[in-house]
């Protein structure tokens, strides 16, 4: 399973990149706002050291304008995945841009049928939002499972990019279901390394080591 980092915070991406944890990056207008940076500049900086897909999202609502924005974003670097919303205009944009050879990430997916139609439109990635479904008391992970089954039934090549991941358990469950990619904030990626028994065990070892009076170096 590939790890994409869901942020436009360059320092946070760099830290994880140095550990080999970054297979790609996803951004969206809210994350660009949070970064306080210009979308073209910050995306270019991310692409200067991340070689995997870097999603940059269009903001227009009409297909013609989305296509123009997508082409402009794709000029930033060859590894840009143009992110479009799962609307009818977004699907038209997906069809055109994927036909031109660009990677397209279709986002804001909340149903299996939306994922099916995005695959038909040539999406490289489909981004189902787990956390936002959980927020309204639906089962976000069930959607990941349904899409996995549908894509496997028909050998669709569209990759399932599980998004809106809020917890380490979301990551584990996506791996068990067989999502191709998860995108998660840096804090969630770091949380994958944590376990209370690891901390407890280390405290015990440290205390016992001190009692030996020994040194390794
Ligand atoms: O990639 C989409 C993701 O950023 C949405 O996450 O937590 O805002 O629902 P969230």
Short mmCIF file of C-alpha atoms and ligand atoms in Angstrom, two decimals:
data_model
loop_
_atom_site.label_atom_id
_atom_site.label_comp_id
_atom_site.label_asym_id
_atom_site.label_seq_id
_atom_site.Cartn_x
_atom_site.Cartn_y
_atom_site.Cartn_z
CA UNK A 1 0.00 0.00 0.00
CA UNK A 2 1.32 3.40 -0.96
CA UNK A 3 1.45 6.31 1.51
CA UNK A 4 0.51 9.74 0.24
CA UNK A 5 0.79 12.67 2.64
CA UNK A 6 -2.28 14.87 2.87
CA UNK A 7 -0.77 18.30 3.44
CA UNK A 8 0.83 21.31 1.76
CA UNK A 9 3.24 21.72 4.69
CA UNK A 10 6.61 21.34 2.95
CA UNK A 11 8.63 20.80 6.15
CA UNK A 12 6.31 18.01 7.29
CA UNK A 13 6.52 16.33 3.88
CA UNK A 14 10.32 16.59 3.90
CA UNK A 15 10.62 14.93 7.32
CA UNK A 16 8.57 11.93 6.19
CA UNK A 17 10.26 11.89 2.78
CA UNK A 18 13.67 11.54 4.45
CA UNK A 19 12.33 8.40 6.15
CA UNK A 20 11.15 6.95 2.83
CA UNK A 21 7.48 7.29 3.84
CA UNK A 22 6.29 9.47 0.98
CA UNK A 23 4.99 7.77 -2.16
CA UNK A 24 3.05 10.90 -3.11
CA UNK A 25 1.26 13.97 -1.79
CA UNK A 26 -2.32 15.21 -1.89
CA UNK A 27 -3.44 18.79 -1.47
CA UNK A 28 -6.78 20.54 -1.69
CA UNK A 29 -7.94 24.19 -1.46
CA UNK A 30 -8.36 23.94 2.32
CA UNK A 31 -4.80 22.63 2.74
CA UNK A 32 -3.45 25.39 0.47
CA UNK A 33 -5.27 27.93 2.66
CA UNK A 34 -3.75 26.33 5.77
CA UNK A 35 -0.25 26.54 4.26
CA UNK A 36 -0.60 30.28 3.60
CA UNK A 37 1.31 29.72 0.34
CA UNK A 38 0.58 30.34 -3.34
CA UNK A 39 -0.70 27.11 -4.92
CA UNK A 40 1.67 27.18 -7.88
CA UNK A 41 4.73 27.96 -5.75
CA UNK A 42 4.11 25.48 -2.98
CA UNK A 43 3.16 22.68 -5.38
CA UNK A 44 6.32 23.31 -7.39
CA UNK A 45 8.41 23.13 -4.23
CA UNK A 46 6.78 19.83 -3.24
CA UNK A 47 7.42 18.42 -6.72
CA UNK A 48 11.09 19.42 -6.48
CA UNK A 49 11.76 16.53 -4.07
CA UNK A 50 8.72 14.21 -4.26
CA UNK A 51 8.88 12.01 -7.34
CA UNK A 52 5.52 10.25 -6.87
CA UNK A 53 2.13 11.73 -7.78
CA UNK A 54 1.38 15.16 -6.28
CA UNK A 55 -2.32 16.05 -6.42
CA UNK A 56 -3.23 19.68 -7.12
CA UNK A 57 -6.92 20.54 -7.22
CA UNK A 58 -8.83 22.66 -9.70
CA UNK A 59 -11.28 25.19 -8.25
CA UNK A 60 -13.47 26.08 -11.25
CA UNK A 61 -16.90 24.47 -11.43
CA UNK A 62 -17.47 24.30 -15.21
CA UNK A 63 -15.69 21.66 -17.27
CA UNK A 64 -14.18 24.11 -19.74
CA UNK A 65 -12.62 26.14 -16.93
CA UNK A 66 -11.57 23.06 -14.98
CA UNK A 67 -9.78 21.70 -18.05
CA UNK A 68 -7.87 24.97 -18.47
CA UNK A 69 -6.92 25.00 -14.78
CA UNK A 70 -5.92 21.34 -14.93
CA UNK A 71 -3.60 21.95 -17.88
CA UNK A 72 -2.05 24.89 -16.03
CA UNK A 73 -1.50 22.82 -12.88
CA UNK A 74 -0.04 19.98 -14.94
CA UNK A 75 2.61 22.39 -16.26
CA UNK A 76 4.11 22.55 -12.75
CA UNK A 77 5.77 19.13 -13.05
CA UNK A 78 5.33 15.80 -14.85
CA UNK A 79 4.21 14.09 -11.62
CA UNK A 80 1.18 16.32 -11.05
CA UNK A 81 -2.13 14.49 -10.65
CA UNK A 82 -4.91 16.93 -11.47
CA UNK A 83 -7.58 16.67 -8.79
CA UNK A 84 -11.17 17.23 -9.87
CA UNK A 85 -14.43 16.97 -7.89
CA UNK A 86 -16.87 14.15 -8.47
CA UNK A 87 -19.40 16.22 -10.39
CA UNK A 88 -20.59 15.80 -13.97
CA UNK A 89 -18.25 18.60 -15.03
CA UNK A 90 -15.46 17.00 -13.04
CA UNK A 91 -16.01 13.72 -14.90
CA UNK A 92 -15.91 15.52 -18.25
CA UNK A 93 -12.65 17.11 -17.16
CA UNK A 94 -11.32 13.72 -16.06
CA UNK A 95 -12.10 12.20 -19.44
CA UNK A 96 -10.38 15.00 -21.36
CA UNK A 97 -7.28 15.30 -19.17
CA UNK A 98 -6.74 11.56 -18.80
CA UNK A 99 -7.08 11.33 -22.59
CA UNK A 100 -4.26 13.86 -22.86
CA UNK A 101 -2.07 11.61 -20.73
CA UNK A 102 -2.36 13.42 -17.40
CA UNK A 103 -2.97 11.65 -14.11
CA UNK A 104 -6.37 12.57 -12.69
CA UNK A 105 -7.50 12.16 -9.08
CA UNK A 106 -11.30 12.31 -8.75
CA UNK A 107 -12.09 13.57 -5.27
CA UNK A 108 -15.05 14.04 -2.92
CA UNK A 109 -16.30 10.50 -3.58
CA UNK A 110 -18.96 9.31 -1.15
CA UNK A 111 -20.63 6.38 -2.94
CA UNK A 112 -19.69 3.22 -4.82
CA UNK A 113 -21.61 4.40 -7.87
CA UNK A 114 -19.57 7.60 -7.93
CA UNK A 115 -16.41 5.48 -7.86
CA UNK A 116 -17.76 3.31 -10.68
CA UNK A 117 -18.51 6.24 -12.95
CA UNK A 118 -15.13 7.88 -12.20
CA UNK A 119 -13.37 4.69 -13.28
CA UNK A 120 -15.43 4.72 -16.50
CA UNK A 121 -14.27 8.32 -17.07
CA UNK A 122 -10.62 7.23 -16.88
CA UNK A 123 -9.65 8.33 -13.37
CA UNK A 124 -6.13 7.39 -12.29
CA UNK A 125 -7.18 7.68 -8.64
CA UNK A 126 -10.53 7.74 -6.88
CA UNK A 127 -10.60 9.48 -3.49
CA UNK A 128 -13.37 8.15 -1.22
CA UNK A 129 -13.58 10.17 2.02
CA UNK A 130 -13.75 7.85 5.04
CA UNK A 131 -13.76 10.34 7.91
CA UNK A 132 -16.47 12.56 6.48
CA UNK A 133 -18.80 9.56 6.10
CA UNK A 134 -18.02 8.51 9.69
CA UNK A 135 -18.83 12.11 10.71
CA UNK A 136 -22.45 11.59 9.61
CA UNK A 137 -22.69 8.13 11.20
CA UNK A 138 -22.13 6.15 8.01
CA UNK A 139 -19.38 3.54 7.65
CA UNK A 140 -16.60 5.09 5.60
CA UNK A 141 -14.66 1.83 5.51
CA UNK A 142 -17.62 -0.04 4.00
CA UNK A 143 -17.30 2.27 1.00
CA UNK A 144 -13.64 1.33 0.55
CA UNK A 145 -14.62 -2.36 0.61
CA UNK A 146 -17.46 -1.86 -1.88
CA UNK A 147 -15.22 -0.01 -4.33
CA UNK A 148 -12.50 -2.67 -3.98
CA UNK A 149 -15.03 -5.37 -4.89
CA UNK A 150 -16.44 -3.45 -7.85
CA UNK A 151 -13.05 -2.51 -9.28
CA UNK A 152 -11.81 -6.09 -8.89
CA UNK A 153 -14.98 -7.52 -10.48
CA UNK A 154 -14.26 -5.62 -13.68
CA UNK A 155 -10.49 -5.17 -13.56
CA UNK A 156 -10.70 -1.38 -13.44
CA UNK A 157 -7.21 0.09 -13.22
CA UNK A 158 -8.30 3.15 -11.23
CA UNK A 159 -6.45 3.14 -7.91
CA UNK A 160 -8.38 3.48 -4.67
CA UNK A 161 -6.85 6.42 -2.80
CA UNK A 162 -8.50 6.27 0.62
CA UNK A 163 -8.80 9.84 1.91
CA UNK A 164 -10.15 11.75 4.89
CA UNK A 165 -8.20 9.36 7.10
CA UNK A 166 -8.30 10.44 10.70
CA UNK A 167 -6.86 7.53 12.71
CA UNK A 168 -4.19 4.85 12.67
CA UNK A 169 -6.99 2.26 12.66
CA UNK A 170 -8.31 3.73 9.41
CA UNK A 171 -4.89 3.04 7.87
CA UNK A 172 -4.82 -0.55 9.15
CA UNK A 173 -8.36 -1.23 7.95
CA UNK A 174 -7.61 0.22 4.52
CA UNK A 175 -4.58 -2.06 4.27
CA UNK A 176 -6.71 -5.08 5.22
CA UNK A 177 -9.38 -4.16 2.65
CA UNK A 178 -6.77 -3.64 -0.04
CA UNK A 179 -6.89 0.10 -0.78
CA UNK A 180 -4.10 0.88 -3.24
CA UNK A 181 -3.13 4.13 -1.50
CA UNK A 182 -3.95 5.96 1.72
CA UNK A 183 -3.52 9.68 2.07
CA UNK A 184 -3.22 10.89 5.63
CA UNK A 185 -2.01 13.93 7.56
CA UNK A 186 1.56 13.68 8.91
CA UNK A 187 0.29 13.20 12.48
CA UNK A 188 -1.63 10.07 11.49
CA UNK A 189 1.40 8.63 9.70
CA UNK A 190 3.51 9.24 12.81
CA UNK A 191 0.82 7.66 15.01
CA UNK A 192 1.34 4.37 13.14
CA UNK A 193 4.60 3.95 15.06
CA UNK A 194 3.04 4.42 18.50
CA UNK A 195 1.95 1.81 21.00
CA UNK A 196 1.42 2.29 24.73
CA UNK A 197 3.15 -1.03 25.46
CA UNK A 198 6.19 0.09 23.46
CA UNK A 199 6.43 3.19 25.67
CA UNK A 200 5.85 1.17 28.83
CA UNK A 201 8.41 -1.45 27.86
CA UNK A 202 11.00 1.17 26.99
CA UNK A 203 10.49 2.90 30.35
CA UNK A 204 11.13 -0.42 32.11
CA UNK A 205 14.24 -1.22 30.05
CA UNK A 206 15.63 2.29 30.64
CA UNK A 207 15.06 2.05 34.39
CA UNK A 208 16.61 -1.42 34.65
CA UNK A 209 19.58 -0.38 32.51
CA UNK A 210 20.30 2.53 34.85
CA UNK A 211 20.41 0.05 37.77
CA UNK A 212 23.13 -2.01 36.03
CA UNK A 213 25.49 0.97 36.12
CA UNK A 214 26.81 -0.10 32.69
CA UNK A 215 27.51 1.94 29.55
CA UNK A 216 27.66 0.75 25.96
CA UNK A 217 29.73 3.72 24.80
O1 LIG B 1 -7.74 14.35 0.95
C1 LIG B 1 -8.96 14.77 1.47
C2 LIG B 1 -8.81 15.06 2.93
O2 LIG B 1 -7.95 16.12 3.11
C3 LIG B 1 -10.07 15.32 3.63
O3 LIG B 1 -9.80 15.09 4.99
O4 LIG B 1 -10.12 15.26 7.39
O5 LIG B 1 -10.73 17.19 5.88
O6 LIG B 1 -12.11 15.13 5.92
P1 LIG B 1 -10.74 15.71 6.10
#
